CSV table of C-alpha atoms and ligand atoms in Angstrom, one decimal:
chain,number,residue,atom,x,y,z
N,30,MET,CA,0.0,0.0,0.0
N,31,LYS,CA,1.4,3.4,-1.0
N,32,VAL,CA,0.0,6.8,-0.1
N,33,LYS,CA,0.7,9.2,-3.0
N,34,LYS,CA,-2.3,11.5,-2.9
N,35,ALA,CA,-3.3,14.1,-0.3
N,36,ILE,CA,-6.4,16.2,0.2
N,37,ILE,CA,-6.0,19.7,1.5
N,38,PRO,CA,-9.4,21.2,2.4
N,39,ALA,CA,-9.1,24.9,1.8
N,40,ALA,CA,-12.7,26.0,1.1
N,41,GLY,CA,-13.4,27.5,4.6
N,42,LEU,CA,-14.3,31.1,5.0
N,43,GLY,CA,-11.7,31.8,7.7
N,44,THR,CA,-14.3,33.4,10.0
N,45,ARG,CA,-12.0,33.0,13.1
N,46,PHE,CA,-9.6,35.4,11.5
N,47,LEU,CA,-11.9,38.2,10.2
N,48,PRO,CA,-11.6,40.9,9.1
N,49,GLN,CA,-8.1,39.9,7.8
N,50,THR,CA,-9.6,37.0,5.8
N,51,LYS,CA,-12.4,39.0,4.1
N,52,SER,CA,-10.5,39.1,0.8
N,53,ILE,CA,-7.3,37.1,1.5
N,54,PRO,CA,-7.7,33.4,2.0
N,55,LYS,CA,-6.4,32.3,5.4
N,56,GLU,CA,-4.2,29.7,3.7
N,57,MET,CA,-2.3,32.5,2.1
N,58,LEU,CA,-1.4,34.3,5.3
N,59,PRO,CA,2.4,34.5,5.6
N,60,LEU,CA,4.3,32.4,8.1
N,61,VAL,CA,7.6,34.4,8.2
N,62,ASP,CA,8.2,34.5,4.4
N,63,LYS,CA,5.8,32.0,2.7
N,64,PRO,CA,2.1,31.3,2.9
N,65,ALA,CA,0.8,28.8,5.4
N,66,ILE,CA,-0.3,26.4,2.7
N,67,GLN,CA,3.2,26.1,1.4
N,68,TYR,CA,4.3,24.5,4.7
N,69,ILE,CA,1.5,22.0,4.3
N,70,VAL,CA,2.6,21.1,0.7
N,71,GLU,CA,6.2,20.9,1.7
N,72,GLU,CA,5.3,18.5,4.6
N,73,GLY,CA,3.5,16.4,2.0
N,74,ILE,CA,6.4,16.4,-0.5
N,75,ARG,CA,8.8,15.4,2.3
N,76,SER,CA,6.4,12.5,2.9
N,77,SER,CA,6.5,11.3,-0.8
N,78,ILE,CA,3.1,12.7,-1.7
N,79,GLU,CA,3.0,13.4,-5.5
N,80,ASN,CA,-0.6,14.7,-6.0
N,81,PHE,CA,-2.4,17.3,-4.0
N,82,ILE,CA,-6.1,17.7,-4.3
N,83,VAL,CA,-7.0,21.1,-3.0
N,84,ILE,CA,-10.6,21.7,-2.1
N,85,SER,CA,-11.2,25.2,-3.0
N,86,GLY,CA,-14.0,27.7,-3.1
N,87,ARG,CA,-14.9,31.2,-4.1
N,88,SER,CA,-12.1,33.9,-3.7
N,89,LYS,CA,-9.4,31.2,-3.4
N,90,LYS,CA,-7.8,31.9,-6.8
N,91,SER,CA,-4.6,33.0,-5.2
N,92,LEU,CA,-3.9,29.5,-4.0
N,93,GLU,CA,-3.9,28.2,-7.6
N,94,ASP,CA,-1.7,31.1,-8.7
N,95,HIS,CA,0.8,30.5,-5.9
N,96,PHE,CA,1.4,26.9,-7.1
N,97,ASP,CA,1.8,27.9,-10.8
N,98,LEU,CA,4.6,29.3,-12.8
N,99,ALA,CA,4.7,33.1,-13.3
N,100,PRO,CA,6.9,33.7,-16.4
N,101,GLU,CA,6.8,37.5,-16.2
N,102,LEU,CA,8.0,37.5,-12.6
N,103,GLU,CA,10.6,34.8,-13.3
N,104,ASN,CA,12.0,36.7,-16.3
N,105,ILE,CA,12.4,39.9,-14.2
N,106,LEU,CA,14.1,38.0,-11.3
N,107,GLU,CA,16.4,36.3,-13.8
N,108,SER,CA,17.5,39.6,-15.3
N,109,LYS,CA,18.3,40.9,-11.8
N,110,SER,CA,20.0,37.7,-10.7
N,111,LYS,CA,17.4,37.2,-8.0
N,112,LYS,CA,16.1,33.9,-9.2
N,113,ASP,CA,16.6,32.2,-5.8
N,114,LEU,CA,13.7,34.3,-4.4
N,115,THR,CA,11.2,31.9,-6.1
N,116,SER,CA,13.3,28.8,-6.5
N,117,SER,CA,11.7,27.0,-3.5
N,118,ILE,CA,8.2,27.3,-5.1
N,119,GLU,CA,9.5,26.4,-8.6
N,120,LYS,CA,10.9,23.2,-7.2
N,121,ILE,CA,7.5,22.3,-5.8
N,122,ILE,CA,5.8,23.1,-9.1
N,123,GLU,CA,8.2,20.9,-11.0
N,124,LYS,CA,7.8,17.9,-8.7
N,125,THR,CA,4.1,18.0,-7.9
N,126,ASP,CA,0.6,17.8,-9.5
N,127,PHE,CA,-2.2,19.9,-8.2
N,128,THR,CA,-5.9,19.2,-8.7
N,129,TYR,CA,-8.5,21.8,-7.7
N,130,VAL,CA,-12.0,20.7,-6.7
N,131,ARG,CA,-14.7,23.2,-5.8
N,132,GLN,CA,-16.9,22.6,-2.7
N,133,LYS,CA,-20.1,24.1,-3.9
N,134,GLU,CA,-21.8,24.4,-0.5
N,135,PRO,CA,-20.2,24.8,2.9
N,136,LEU,CA,-21.7,21.6,4.4
N,137,GLY,CA,-18.7,20.7,6.6
N,138,LEU,CA,-15.3,19.0,6.6
N,139,GLY,CA,-16.7,15.6,5.8
N,140,HIS,CA,-18.5,17.0,2.7
N,141,ALA,CA,-15.4,18.9,1.6
N,142,ILE,CA,-13.4,15.6,1.7
N,143,TRP,CA,-16.2,13.8,-0.2
N,144,THR,CA,-15.9,16.3,-3.1
N,145,ALA,CA,-12.4,14.8,-3.8
N,146,ARG,CA,-13.7,11.3,-4.3
N,147,HIS,CA,-13.2,11.2,-8.1
N,148,ALA,CA,-9.8,12.7,-7.9
N,149,VAL,CA,-8.7,10.1,-5.3
N,150,GLY,CA,-10.1,6.9,-6.7
N,151,ARG,CA,-9.6,3.6,-4.9
N,152,GLU,CA,-6.4,4.3,-2.9
N,153,HIS,CA,-5.5,5.3,0.6
N,154,VAL,CA,-5.3,9.1,0.9
N,155,ALA,CA,-3.6,11.5,3.3
N,156,ILE,CA,-5.6,14.5,4.6
N,157,LEU,CA,-3.8,17.6,5.8
N,158,LEU,CA,-5.9,20.4,7.4
N,159,PRO,CA,-4.1,23.7,6.6
N,160,ASP,CA,-5.0,25.4,9.9
N,161,ASP,CA,-2.8,22.9,11.7
N,162,ILE,CA,0.9,23.6,11.1
N,163,ILE,CA,3.0,20.9,12.7
N,164,THR,CA,6.8,21.5,13.0
N,165,GLY,CA,9.5,18.9,13.9
N,166,PRO,CA,12.2,16.8,12.4
N,167,VAL,CA,9.9,14.1,10.9
N,168,PRO,CA,6.9,15.4,8.9
N,169,ALA,CA,3.7,14.6,10.8
N,170,ILE,CA,1.9,13.0,7.8
N,171,SER,CA,4.9,10.7,7.1
N,172,GLN,CA,4.6,9.4,10.7
N,173,LEU,CA,1.0,8.4,10.0
N,174,ILE,CA,1.7,7.0,6.6
N,175,LYS,CA,4.3,4.7,8.1
N,176,ILE,CA,1.7,3.2,10.6
N,177,ALA,CA,-1.0,3.0,8.0
N,178,THR,CA,1.3,1.1,5.6
N,179,GLN,CA,2.6,-1.2,8.3
N,180,GLU,CA,-0.8,-2.0,9.9
N,181,LYS,CA,-3.0,-1.6,6.8
N,182,CYS,CA,-5.3,0.6,8.7
N,183,ASN,CA,-6.7,4.1,9.0
N,184,VAL,CA,-4.7,6.5,11.2
N,185,VAL,CA,-5.6,9.9,12.8
N,186,ALA,CA,-3.1,12.2,14.5
N,187,VAL,CA,-3.9,13.1,18.1
N,188,ARG,CA,-2.4,15.1,21.0
N,189,GLU,CA,-3.4,15.4,24.6
N,190,VAL,CA,-5.4,18.5,25.5
N,191,PRO,CA,-6.8,19.9,28.8
N,192,ILE,CA,-10.1,18.2,29.3
N,193,GLU,CA,-12.0,21.6,29.1
N,194,ASP,CA,-10.7,22.0,25.5
N,195,THR,CA,-12.3,18.8,24.1
N,196,LYS,CA,-15.2,20.9,22.8
N,197,HIS,CA,-12.9,22.3,20.1
N,198,TYR,CA,-11.8,19.0,18.6
N,199,GLY,CA,-12.7,15.5,17.5
N,200,VAL,CA,-11.9,13.2,20.4
N,201,VAL,CA,-11.1,9.5,20.3
N,202,ALA,CA,-12.2,6.7,22.6
N,203,ILE,CA,-9.4,4.1,23.1
N,204,LYS,CA,-9.9,0.4,22.7
N,205,LYS,CA,-6.3,-0.7,23.2
N,206,GLN,CA,-2.9,1.0,23.8
N,207,PHE,CA,0.1,-0.5,22.0
N,208,SER,CA,2.8,1.9,23.0
N,209,PRO,CA,3.0,5.3,24.7
N,210,ASN,CA,2.0,7.0,21.4
N,211,LEU,CA,0.0,4.4,19.5
N,212,PHE,CA,-3.6,3.5,20.2
N,213,GLN,CA,-6.4,1.4,18.6
N,214,VAL,CA,-9.6,3.5,18.4
N,215,LYS,CA,-13.0,2.3,19.7
N,216,ASN,CA,-15.0,5.3,18.7
N,217,LEU,CA,-14.7,9.0,17.8
N,218,VAL,CA,-16.8,12.0,18.9
N,219,GLU,CA,-16.8,15.5,17.3
N,220,LYS,CA,-16.4,18.4,19.8
N,221,PRO,CA,-17.8,16.7,22.9
N,222,GLU,CA,-18.3,18.8,26.1
N,223,PRO,CA,-15.7,17.8,28.7
N,224,ASN,CA,-18.3,15.7,30.6
N,225,ASP,CA,-19.0,13.6,27.5
N,226,ALA,CA,-15.4,13.4,26.2
N,227,PRO,CA,-14.3,9.7,26.1
N,228,SER,CA,-10.6,10.8,26.6
N,229,ASN,CA,-8.5,13.9,26.3
N,230,LEU,CA,-6.9,12.7,23.1
N,231,ALA,CA,-7.9,15.3,20.5
N,232,ILE,CA,-7.6,14.9,16.7
N,233,ILE,CA,-5.2,17.3,15.1
N,234,GLY,CA,-5.5,17.8,11.3
N,235,ARG,CA,-3.7,14.9,9.8
N,236,TYR,CA,-5.3,11.6,8.7
N,237,VAL,CA,-4.6,8.7,6.4
N,238,LEU,CA,-7.8,7.0,5.4
N,239,SER,CA,-9.0,4.1,3.2
N,240,PRO,CA,-10.9,5.0,0.1
N,241,ASN,CA,-14.0,3.6,1.8
N,242,ILE,CA,-14.2,6.9,3.6
N,243,PHE,CA,-16.1,8.3,0.7
N,244,ASP,CA,-19.0,5.8,1.0
N,245,ALA,CA,-18.9,6.3,4.8
N,246,ILE,CA,-19.3,10.1,4.3
N,247,GLU,CA,-22.3,9.4,2.1
N,248,GLU,CA,-23.8,7.3,4.9
N,249,THR,CA,-23.2,10.1,7.4
N,250,SER,CA,-26.0,12.5,8.3
N,251,SER,CA,-25.2,16.0,9.6
N,252,GLY,CA,-23.8,16.1,13.1
N,253,HIS,CA,-22.1,18.7,15.3
N,254,GLY,CA,-23.1,22.2,14.1
N,255,GLY,CA,-25.5,20.8,11.5
N,256,GLU,CA,-22.4,19.9,9.3
N,257,ILE,CA,-21.3,16.6,7.8
N,258,GLN,CA,-18.4,15.7,10.0
N,259,LEU,CA,-15.3,13.7,8.9
N,260,THR,CA,-15.0,12.4,12.5
N,261,ASP,CA,-18.5,10.8,12.3
N,262,ALA,CA,-17.6,9.2,8.9
N,263,ILE,CA,-14.5,7.7,10.5
N,264,SER,CA,-16.8,6.2,13.2
N,265,LYS,CA,-18.8,4.7,10.3
N,266,LEU,CA,-15.6,3.1,9.0
N,267,LEU,CA,-15.2,1.5,12.5
N,268,SER,CA,-18.7,0.2,12.5
N,269,ASN,CA,-18.2,-1.2,9.0
N,270,GLY,CA,-15.3,-3.3,10.5
N,271,GLU,CA,-12.3,-1.2,9.6
N,272,LYS,CA,-9.4,-0.6,11.9
N,273,VAL,CA,-8.6,2.9,13.0
N,274,PHE,CA,-5.4,3.8,15.0
N,275,ALA,CA,-4.6,7.1,16.7
N,276,TYR,CA,-1.0,8.2,16.9
N,277,LYS,CA,0.4,11.0,19.1
N,278,VAL,CA,2.6,12.6,16.4
N,279,GLN,CA,6.0,14.0,17.4
N,280,GLY,CA,6.2,17.7,16.7
N,281,THR,CA,4.8,21.1,17.8
N,282,ARG,CA,1.3,22.0,16.5
N,283,TYR,CA,0.1,25.6,15.9
N,284,ASP,CA,-3.5,26.5,15.0
N,285,VAL,CA,-2.8,29.2,12.4
N,286,GLY,CA,-6.5,29.6,11.6
N,287,LYS,CA,-6.8,32.1,14.4
N,288,PRO,CA,-4.7,35.2,15.3
N,289,LEU,CA,-3.0,34.0,18.5
N,290,GLY,CA,-1.9,30.7,17.0
N,291,TRP,CA,-0.7,32.4,13.9
N,292,LEU,CA,1.3,34.9,15.9
N,293,LYS,CA,2.9,32.1,18.0
N,294,ALA,CA,3.8,30.1,14.8
N,295,ASN,CA,5.4,33.2,13.2
N,296,ILE,CA,7.6,33.8,16.3
N,297,SER,CA,8.6,30.1,16.6
N,298,LEU,CA,9.3,29.8,12.9
N,299,ALA,CA,11.2,33.1,12.7
N,300,LEU,CA,13.5,31.8,15.6
N,301,LYS,CA,14.4,28.8,13.5
N,302,HIS,CA,14.8,30.7,10.3
N,303,PRO,CA,18.5,30.9,9.0
N,304,ASP,CA,18.2,34.6,8.0
N,305,TYR,CA,16.1,35.9,10.8
N,306,GLY,CA,16.6,33.6,13.8
N,307,GLU,CA,19.4,35.5,15.5
N,308,GLN,CA,17.8,38.9,15.1
N,309,MET,CA,14.4,37.6,16.4
N,310,LEU,CA,16.1,36.1,19.4
N,311,LYS,CA,17.8,39.4,20.2
N,312,HIS,CA,14.4,41.2,19.8
N,313,LEU,CA,12.6,38.7,22.2
N,314,LYS,CA,15.4,39.2,24.8
N,315,GLU,CA,14.9,43.0,24.6
N,316,LEU,CA,11.1,42.5,24.9
N,317,ASP,CA,11.7,40.2,27.9
N,318,ARG,CA,13.8,42.9,29.5
N,319,ASP,CA,11.1,45.5,28.9
N,320,ILE,CA,8.5,43.2,30.4
N,321,LEU,CA,10.5,42.6,33.5
N,322,LEU,CA,11.1,46.4,33.9
N,323,MET,CA,7.4,47.0,33.4
N,324,GLU,CA,6.5,44.4,36.1
N,325,GLY,CA,9.0,46.0,38.5
N,326,LYS,CA,11.3,43.0,38.5
N,327,ALA,CA,14.5,44.8,37.7
N,328,GLU,CA,16.3,42.8,40.3
N,329,ILE,CA,16.0,39.7,38.1
N,330,LEU,CA,17.6,41.6,35.3
N,331,SER,CA,20.6,42.7,37.4
N,332,LYS,CA,21.2,39.0,38.2
N,333,THR,CA,20.9,37.8,34.6
N,334,SER,CA,21.9,40.7,32.5
N,335,GLU,CA,25.5,39.8,32.1
N,336,SER,CA,24.7,36.3,30.8
N,337,MET,CA,21.8,37.5,28.7
N,338,PHE,CA,22.8,40.7,27.0
L,27,G1P,C1,-11.7,19.9,12.5
L,27,G1P,C2,-12.2,18.5,12.8
L,27,G1P,C3,-11.9,18.1,14.2
L,27,G1P,C4,-10.4,18.3,14.5
L,27,G1P,C5,-9.9,19.7,14.1
L,27,G1P,C6,-8.4,19.8,14.2
L,27,G1P,O1,-12.4,20.9,13.3
L,27,G1P,O2,-13.6,18.5,12.6
L,27,G1P,O3,-12.3,16.8,14.5
L,27,G1P,O4,-10.1,18.0,15.9
L,27,G1P,O5,-10.3,20.0,12.8
L,27,G1P,O6,-7.9,21.0,13.9
L,27,G1P,P1,-12.4,22.4,12.9
L,27,G1P,O7,-11.2,23.0,13.7
L,27,G1P,O8,-12.3,22.6,11.5
L,27,G1P,O9,-13.7,22.9,13.5
């Protein structure tokens, strides 16, 4: 079994990030020096994905333009010997196929995934939600692909969250634990209140699913928020006798679909960036000094100043 196709659902309206997202798709917001969706595509490419099926909607044309050649721009850059400014994106365009599918009505994540059924066909497929940026040495989706291939099963990425936060996520009920990070799933619930949550293991936006997910979505009626939920369709896969595993992926996850998560991701990524890391660290140390002064904690500064500055 090989996983070569990935669905990126990008039809959402970005309401958690208004007014910024009124005319600019949230997937195109910059994380340091490239749009959020480019991190998602790079994660897929590093995991041997060859074909991305982007679920798009109205006012998302800039996504298509970003992953397309721009001869005018390239000619100008070439004449100014600045070709390296776009080389990372050109490499992506060379290596990868993009298919764009429109979700005609906003009927939920499950419905968005279902619109990709013809493009995917009868193979296992990766799903990457572009709000969830996961950084770390091993791409998150490749961690799931490894398990799905070994165990011939469906896999969802999870992380532990405080129990009061379960209402923001799909949550898994555990049947069996195989190792500190790997679980067999008994059931899944979309956005349960803390009292109803079967665990504090929340789904973060990475999945590897069998092609039967498309029939399962068709059998799924609307659930939480009146929408067709992917989580409910995965429960259907379980009741149809398929195995679903949950894996605590290694890496740091940022929810860049809302301002605070986006700001945190920018700072963390800037710190790791070869061109900006050092300057960013210096800036944060200066801010830290200002905050300590503001809080009347100058004595801490006098103890640490020599080592810090
Ligand atoms: C979606 C899924 C949810 C998952 C979350 C991860 O919810 O429906 O199960 O936990 O993504 O980010 P959304 O955040 O789109 O409402």
